[in-house]
C-alpha cells in the first residue's frame, strides 16, 4: 500500500511547515492581543481540515521501502548529462528545492517590518549550527549595511585612555572563536497567553547558534585602562538608527563577552550586526548589540529605553522586573513539531534542541504521553557552555494520539518548568523569558499540533 | 603619521587577496606543468612591484588608533535613517562589502570547469566552521541539483535484504551530528613542484569543515543484513554524470561513516552532494561520494576509475601507491598569508588551522624565523576528532623580514613534516597527500609571499 500523496508533498510535509501557515485571522488576533480558546479552536480545526485533505482521509499511509524498480527503470537527467561548472555561484546558494525553508516574518507582531522579527525555520534544521542564511532577525529600526572601512568602535567613560578602533585595529588583536546560542528574550512570547502558535518556527524560532570570532572585551577594557576599582557597569551602543543601548555588569564584561566580527567562519551578516557586534553568552539577544560603535564604562546602570519601556517582566503583583538578562534552561522538540505530519506508523527519530544561559546541558528527558512518563534522550556531542545541544530519541508510533514533550536540566541542576509551574510564579502578563516545556500533539491523522497542557 | 592608503585598501589588503592574484602567466605555467624557479621569481617580482606601489614605497605605515574626531564629526547615513525590513532576504546573504571573499577557480588546473576546483578563501575566514557559501568544490563532471523527492539510495551486494530508501525513509532514522574537516587529496598539490602558489586560498583552499547530520552507515548495513562475516569492503557510488565510485573498508564503514543530508544545520548544498553524500571522517574528499545513490557490499576492492587512473601516489621508484586515503596531520597559517600585507609594525595575531585524519590535534608550534626556533600556539576549543582546530599565536612584528611556519602534532604523536622530509620519502612526482609545513615570507614592505624553504 503506497501513500497517495506525491513524493514532493511528503518530503515537504515532513521537513517544513507550508508557507502560509499563519492565517490572516491569526495575524489580526495577535494584533488585538485578544487571546482566547475559541479562536485557537478555529485555527486548529482549519489545520485539521487541511491536513485531512492532504492525507487523503488520513488512512493512506504506508512505508515506501523496497521498490528498486523506481531507480532502475527511470534514469534521471542528472546522471546522464554534464553538470554545472565550479564557482557557478562564487558564493554558494541552497538547492532550488529548499526554497520553502527560510526565515519568515509574522506580520502581526509589529506595525512595521523594520521593528519586527524573522523567525528561523527550526523544524527543518539539523545539529546545533545555524546556517548564516537562516539566522533569526530582530531589529528595532531596520538593518543597515555598514561600510567596514568607515566603521569605528569607541571605548570611553571611566577609562584612563579613551580609544577609537578601526576594524583593522581590532582584527590584529588576540581573538577567540566560541560557539554560543543567541535567543531573543521574547522568544516563545505568544505562549504566555492561550494562543498556541502553530509551528516551532513561530514558537521558538528567535533562536540561533553560531561560532563567533572576535576579541575578548576584557582585553579592550584593559587596553583603555578601565577603572576596574570603581566601575561597575558598561553600556553597549549600536550604530543603527535606533542607537540601541544596553547595560551589562562589569563582572560579565570581564568574563566571556566578545567584540565579534566573525560568524560561522565569515564576517557577520548585515542583519546580524556587520561588521561588529557584542556577543554576551547566555544573555538575551537584545544585549548582543549589533553594529557596535561604543562602549562606555560607568558606575551605575543606565536605565536605557530598552531596559525600561521594553525588556522588563510584568509580574503578577503589578510590578515590573528589570534586568533579567539570562536565558534560563529550556528545550524544544523541533521534529516532529506543529505543522508537520507523520507519514505512517513506525519508527521516528524525535529530535530537538536544549540550551541554558547558565552553562552546559546535563540531561534531556522525553515524554510521549503529555508528561506522565519520561525517558532520557541521547545528547549529541560536543556539549558546550551556553551553546545549543541537539538531542535525539527513538520512538515507534503506533498510530494512536500522543503528546510529545522535552524537559531539559542544566549543569546547575535547574529543571525546565512546566507552563503551570512558570505561570504560578510569573503570571500570564509577561512577554519575555518563557522557558516552559513545549507540547506537540500527534493526532491519529499523523498531523502535529501545538497544544497547551499542564 | 597615518597610512597613506585609503581605509578601503587597508581593510581589503589585510583580509583577502585581490581578485586577480592568479596571473595569466601563472595559468599557462600550471597548464604546461613546466615549473622552475625563474618563473617563480617572475611572479614574485611582479607582486613585489604591485605591493610597493600600494604601500607608497613601503615607508608610510602607522597605527590608526586614537582619532575620535573621525566618529564625532561625521554622522554616517546608517545611524540617521530607517534601515531595511526583516526577511528582506528570506534566505540571508553576506554584506555587499564582502563581495571579494568568495570561492575562486584556478582556470589553469583542468580543461573544463565541470572537472575543476573552486577554492575556499581561507585567508579571510575565522574559527573552524566553513560557511556553506564558501565550502570548496571539486567535481568530476559538474554539479547537479537532484530532486530530493526522486532521489533513491540503494544498498545491494553481499546483503540479505537489498533495499531502496527514499529521503523520507532516511530522515526518519536515528541520526547523529558531527563536525569534521573535509580535504581534497590533491590539496596543496602545486607545492610538490617548485612553484609557490601565491595565496593560501590556492595552496590550501580545498579544505572545509562543517557540522554534518545523517544516519550512521552501520545502521543501514545492519538494516539490510550485510554479510559481516565475509564482506570486507563497500563501494559508494554517486548519482552525477561521472558515476564516481570509491572503495571503503568495511571496518571504516562500521566505524564513524555517516550517510548525511545536513550541513551546518541546513540541507547539503547542490555542489556538495544535495540531497545525500557520504561523510568519511579523516579520509580524502573523493571518498565522500556526493549525490550518493548506491552502496554495494563486497569482499574485494573495486579498483574503480578514481582509484587507478587518479588518486594514486607517484612514488620515487616509479611505482604507484594506491588506496592512501587518510589525510595525515597538517596545518597552515591562514593570516598573515601570501597576498596579504602587514599594515604597520607592532602586534599581530598569527592564526591558522590544524587537522589530522587520525584523530585530535595535540599541539601546534609556530616559528617566525623559518624553522630555527619554535613556540607553542594556543589551541582554540573545542578540539574535536578529525575536525579543524583553530590556533592563535601573539606576534609583534619589528619590521624586519620574517618567515612564518606552523607545525602540527596529532594525538598519535605524528609530527607534520618539513617539505624536505616529505620529499625524501615521496619524491616530487606526486599530486596527492602533501602535508608539508607551509612557509610565508614577510618582506620589509609588509607584503607576504609563499616561499619554499628547508
XYZ file of C-alpha atoms in Angstrom, chain B residues 77-362:
286
model
C 23.775 57.572 6.966
C 23.163 54.201 8.645
C 22.818 55.835 12.060
C 20.435 58.576 10.947
C 17.875 56.766 8.787
C 15.383 53.891 8.799
C 17.024 50.575 7.908
C 15.863 47.580 5.888
C 12.954 45.366 6.966
C 13.369 41.867 8.409
C 13.268 38.989 5.918
C 14.406 41.424 3.218
C 16.432 38.366 2.224
C 14.254 35.438 3.421
C 17.454 33.466 2.903
C 20.240 35.789 4.069
C 23.253 36.976 2.106
C 26.649 38.464 3.004
C 27.279 42.203 3.101
C 27.903 43.889 -0.244
C 31.320 44.856 1.162
C 32.320 41.164 1.312
C 31.962 40.510 -2.394
C 35.682 39.808 -2.830
C 35.641 36.997 -0.287
C 34.438 34.115 -2.408
C 35.333 30.753 -3.875
C 37.686 31.072 -6.803
C 38.530 28.740 -9.621
C 42.100 28.353 -10.798
C 41.344 28.134 -14.501
C 44.627 26.518 -15.392
C 44.070 23.322 -13.482
C 41.713 21.428 -15.792
C 40.395 21.643 -19.329
C 36.798 22.351 -18.338
C 35.279 23.958 -15.215
C 32.970 20.945 -14.753
C 36.021 18.878 -13.793
C 37.698 21.509 -11.700
C 38.103 23.091 -8.308
C 36.763 26.177 -6.549
C 38.972 27.051 -3.567
C 37.795 28.343 -0.185
C 39.170 31.799 0.785
C 40.918 30.640 3.964
C 42.785 33.968 4.263
C 39.573 35.756 5.246
C 37.915 33.016 7.301
C 37.679 32.580 11.084
C 37.171 29.773 13.614
C 36.683 26.232 12.320
C 33.231 26.236 10.692
C 33.101 26.907 6.948
C 30.079 28.991 5.984
C 28.224 26.882 3.413
C 28.558 29.544 0.718
C 32.361 29.296 0.961
C 32.718 25.477 1.048
C 35.269 24.324 -1.536
C 34.125 22.486 -4.654
C 35.698 19.684 -6.665
C 33.660 17.954 -9.345
C 34.372 15.216 -11.865
C 31.528 16.055 -14.236
C 29.935 19.210 -12.803
C 27.414 19.615 -10.029
C 23.750 18.761 -10.309
C 20.672 19.812 -8.355
C 18.968 16.488 -7.669
C 15.233 16.490 -6.895
C 15.074 15.004 -3.368
C 11.631 13.532 -3.953
C 13.012 11.491 -6.856
C 16.285 10.601 -5.200
C 16.777 6.969 -4.154
C 19.556 5.329 -2.170
C 20.140 1.605 -2.663
C 22.179 -0.937 -0.698
C 22.941 -4.176 -2.541
C 25.641 -6.839 -2.937
C 26.500 -9.126 -0.054
C 23.379 -8.297 1.972
C 20.409 -10.425 2.983
C 17.801 -7.783 2.109
C 18.784 -5.296 -0.614
C 16.838 -2.087 -0.042
C 15.994 1.191 -1.717
C 15.460 4.165 0.581
C 13.689 7.443 -0.135
C 14.888 10.631 1.588
C 11.850 10.415 3.852
C 12.818 6.867 4.820
C 16.328 8.004 5.759
C 15.297 11.131 7.632
C 13.070 9.129 9.994
C 16.018 7.026 11.123
C 18.343 7.596 14.107
C 20.726 10.399 13.225
C 23.897 11.992 14.559
C 25.553 15.377 14.004
C 29.350 15.583 13.885
C 31.847 18.310 12.992
C 34.536 17.083 10.604
C 37.003 18.561 8.158
C 36.932 17.564 4.505
C 40.104 17.959 2.436
C 40.677 17.017 -1.178
C 43.586 14.569 -1.507
C 45.055 16.980 -4.052
C 45.047 19.963 -1.709
C 48.468 21.716 -1.751
C 49.362 19.692 -4.873
C 51.117 22.574 -6.636
C 53.644 22.814 -3.815
C 55.147 19.414 -4.751
C 56.896 21.297 -7.548
C 58.958 24.430 -7.298
C 56.062 26.750 -7.970
C 54.993 28.657 -4.889
C 51.290 29.351 -5.448
C 50.716 32.932 -4.272
C 47.855 32.692 -1.737
C 46.565 30.293 0.917
C 43.279 30.167 -0.974
C 45.122 28.303 -3.763
C 47.677 26.400 -1.659
C 45.262 25.027 0.969
C 41.743 26.093 -0.091
C 40.461 22.581 -0.906
C 39.712 22.338 2.809
C 36.427 22.959 4.629
C 34.770 21.941 7.886
C 31.083 21.571 8.697
C 28.685 20.014 11.158
C 27.251 17.080 9.186
C 23.987 15.343 10.083
C 22.802 11.957 8.900
C 22.301 8.313 9.728
C 25.359 6.240 10.683
C 26.104 3.884 7.785
C 26.383 0.959 10.209
C 22.654 1.190 10.976
C 21.824 0.938 7.276
C 24.171 -2.001 6.755
C 22.517 -3.708 9.719
C 19.059 -2.824 8.353
C 19.924 -4.614 5.098
C 21.525 -7.592 6.816
C 25.047 -7.153 5.438
C 27.173 -10.316 5.470
C 29.559 -9.083 8.149
C 31.313 -12.470 8.262
C 32.527 -12.443 4.663
C 32.217 -8.878 3.407
C 35.402 -6.790 3.564
C 34.615 -3.673 1.558
C 31.863 -1.370 0.385
C 31.612 0.599 -2.845
C 29.992 4.043 -2.715
C 28.507 5.377 -5.965
C 27.371 8.900 -6.877
C 24.429 9.987 -8.982
C 26.080 12.582 -11.217
C 27.209 12.049 -14.788
C 30.608 10.692 -13.722
C 29.062 7.967 -11.511
C 32.011 8.417 -9.233
C 32.821 5.297 -7.213
C 35.135 4.638 -4.278
C 36.059 1.562 -2.255
C 35.947 1.849 1.553
C 36.904 -0.851 4.025
C 34.086 -2.475 5.992
C 35.931 -1.686 9.231
C 35.782 2.013 8.438
C 32.192 1.805 7.180
C 31.148 0.315 10.531
C 33.070 2.983 12.462
C 32.185 6.675 12.019
C 30.913 6.945 8.423
C 27.648 8.867 8.007
C 25.088 8.903 5.195
C 24.455 12.636 5.512
C 21.858 15.138 4.363
C 22.650 18.033 6.743
C 25.498 20.537 6.583
C 25.735 23.333 9.153
C 22.095 22.997 10.125
C 20.558 23.008 6.650
C 20.368 20.570 3.753
C 23.581 19.946 1.809
C 24.277 22.422 -0.966
C 23.866 21.068 -4.543
C 27.592 21.413 -5.240
C 28.313 19.426 -2.068
C 26.035 16.490 -2.919
C 22.436 17.541 -2.184
C 20.418 15.700 -1.029
C 22.768 12.915 0.162
C 26.510 12.400 0.497
C 28.843 10.078 2.294
C 30.842 11.551 5.194
C 34.051 9.562 5.729
C 35.841 11.341 8.611
C 39.610 11.701 8.220
C 39.611 10.418 4.640
C 40.275 12.455 1.486
C 37.278 14.197 -0.074
C 36.954 11.953 -3.142
C 35.609 9.185 -0.892
C 32.886 11.468 0.485
C 30.759 10.488 -2.509
C 28.272 13.205 -3.467
C 24.699 12.689 -4.703
C 25.085 9.238 -3.113
C 22.793 6.717 -4.798
C 24.205 3.292 -4.015
C 26.379 1.272 -1.681
C 27.426 -2.198 -2.694
C 28.812 -4.654 -0.156
C 31.594 -6.964 -1.367
C 34.700 -8.943 -0.493
C 37.302 -7.287 -2.778
C 38.255 -3.662 -3.530
C 36.779 -2.491 -6.867
C 39.805 -0.711 -8.383
C 37.459 1.905 -9.794
C 38.454 4.672 -12.190
C 39.179 7.121 -9.387
C 41.291 4.501 -7.609
C 43.537 3.702 -10.563
C 43.677 6.487 -13.168
C 43.672 9.126 -10.442
C 44.080 9.386 -6.700
C 47.218 7.271 -6.624
C 50.631 8.459 -5.377
C 53.574 8.523 -7.841
C 56.449 7.218 -5.719
C 60.149 7.982 -6.380
C 60.860 4.407 -7.537
C 58.258 4.664 -10.304
C 55.583 2.605 -8.539
C 52.058 3.885 -7.886
C 50.779 3.762 -4.334
C 47.048 3.003 -4.200
C 44.356 3.463 -1.555
C 46.183 6.027 0.566
C 43.026 7.566 1.847
C 43.807 9.167 5.175
C 44.701 12.844 5.333
C 47.756 12.947 7.596
C 48.343 15.615 10.233
C 48.771 19.074 8.671
C 48.493 22.766 9.463
C 48.724 26.156 7.792
C 48.857 29.783 8.901
C 45.881 31.473 7.232
C 46.738 35.022 8.327
C 49.154 36.624 7.719
C 49.489 34.650 4.487
C 50.537 35.102 0.876
C 48.990 38.119 -0.813
C 48.205 39.923 2.418
C 50.156 42.926 3.688
C 51.040 43.913 7.236
C 49.855 47.478 7.738
C 52.470 48.589 10.246
C 54.943 47.182 12.752
C 53.544 46.004 16.079
C 51.194 43.325 17.321
C 49.570 40.728 15.072
C 47.523 37.661 15.883
C 49.065 34.848 13.820
C 46.182 32.451 13.223
C 45.609 29.263 11.292
C 44.190 25.759 11.101
C 45.453 22.312 12.082
C 43.862 18.929 11.403
C 44.545 15.197 11.300
C 42.720 12.293 9.711
C 43.873 10.135 12.613
C 42.187 11.980 15.469
C 42.588 15.122 17.513
C 45.252 17.807 17.307
C 47.569 17.769 20.304
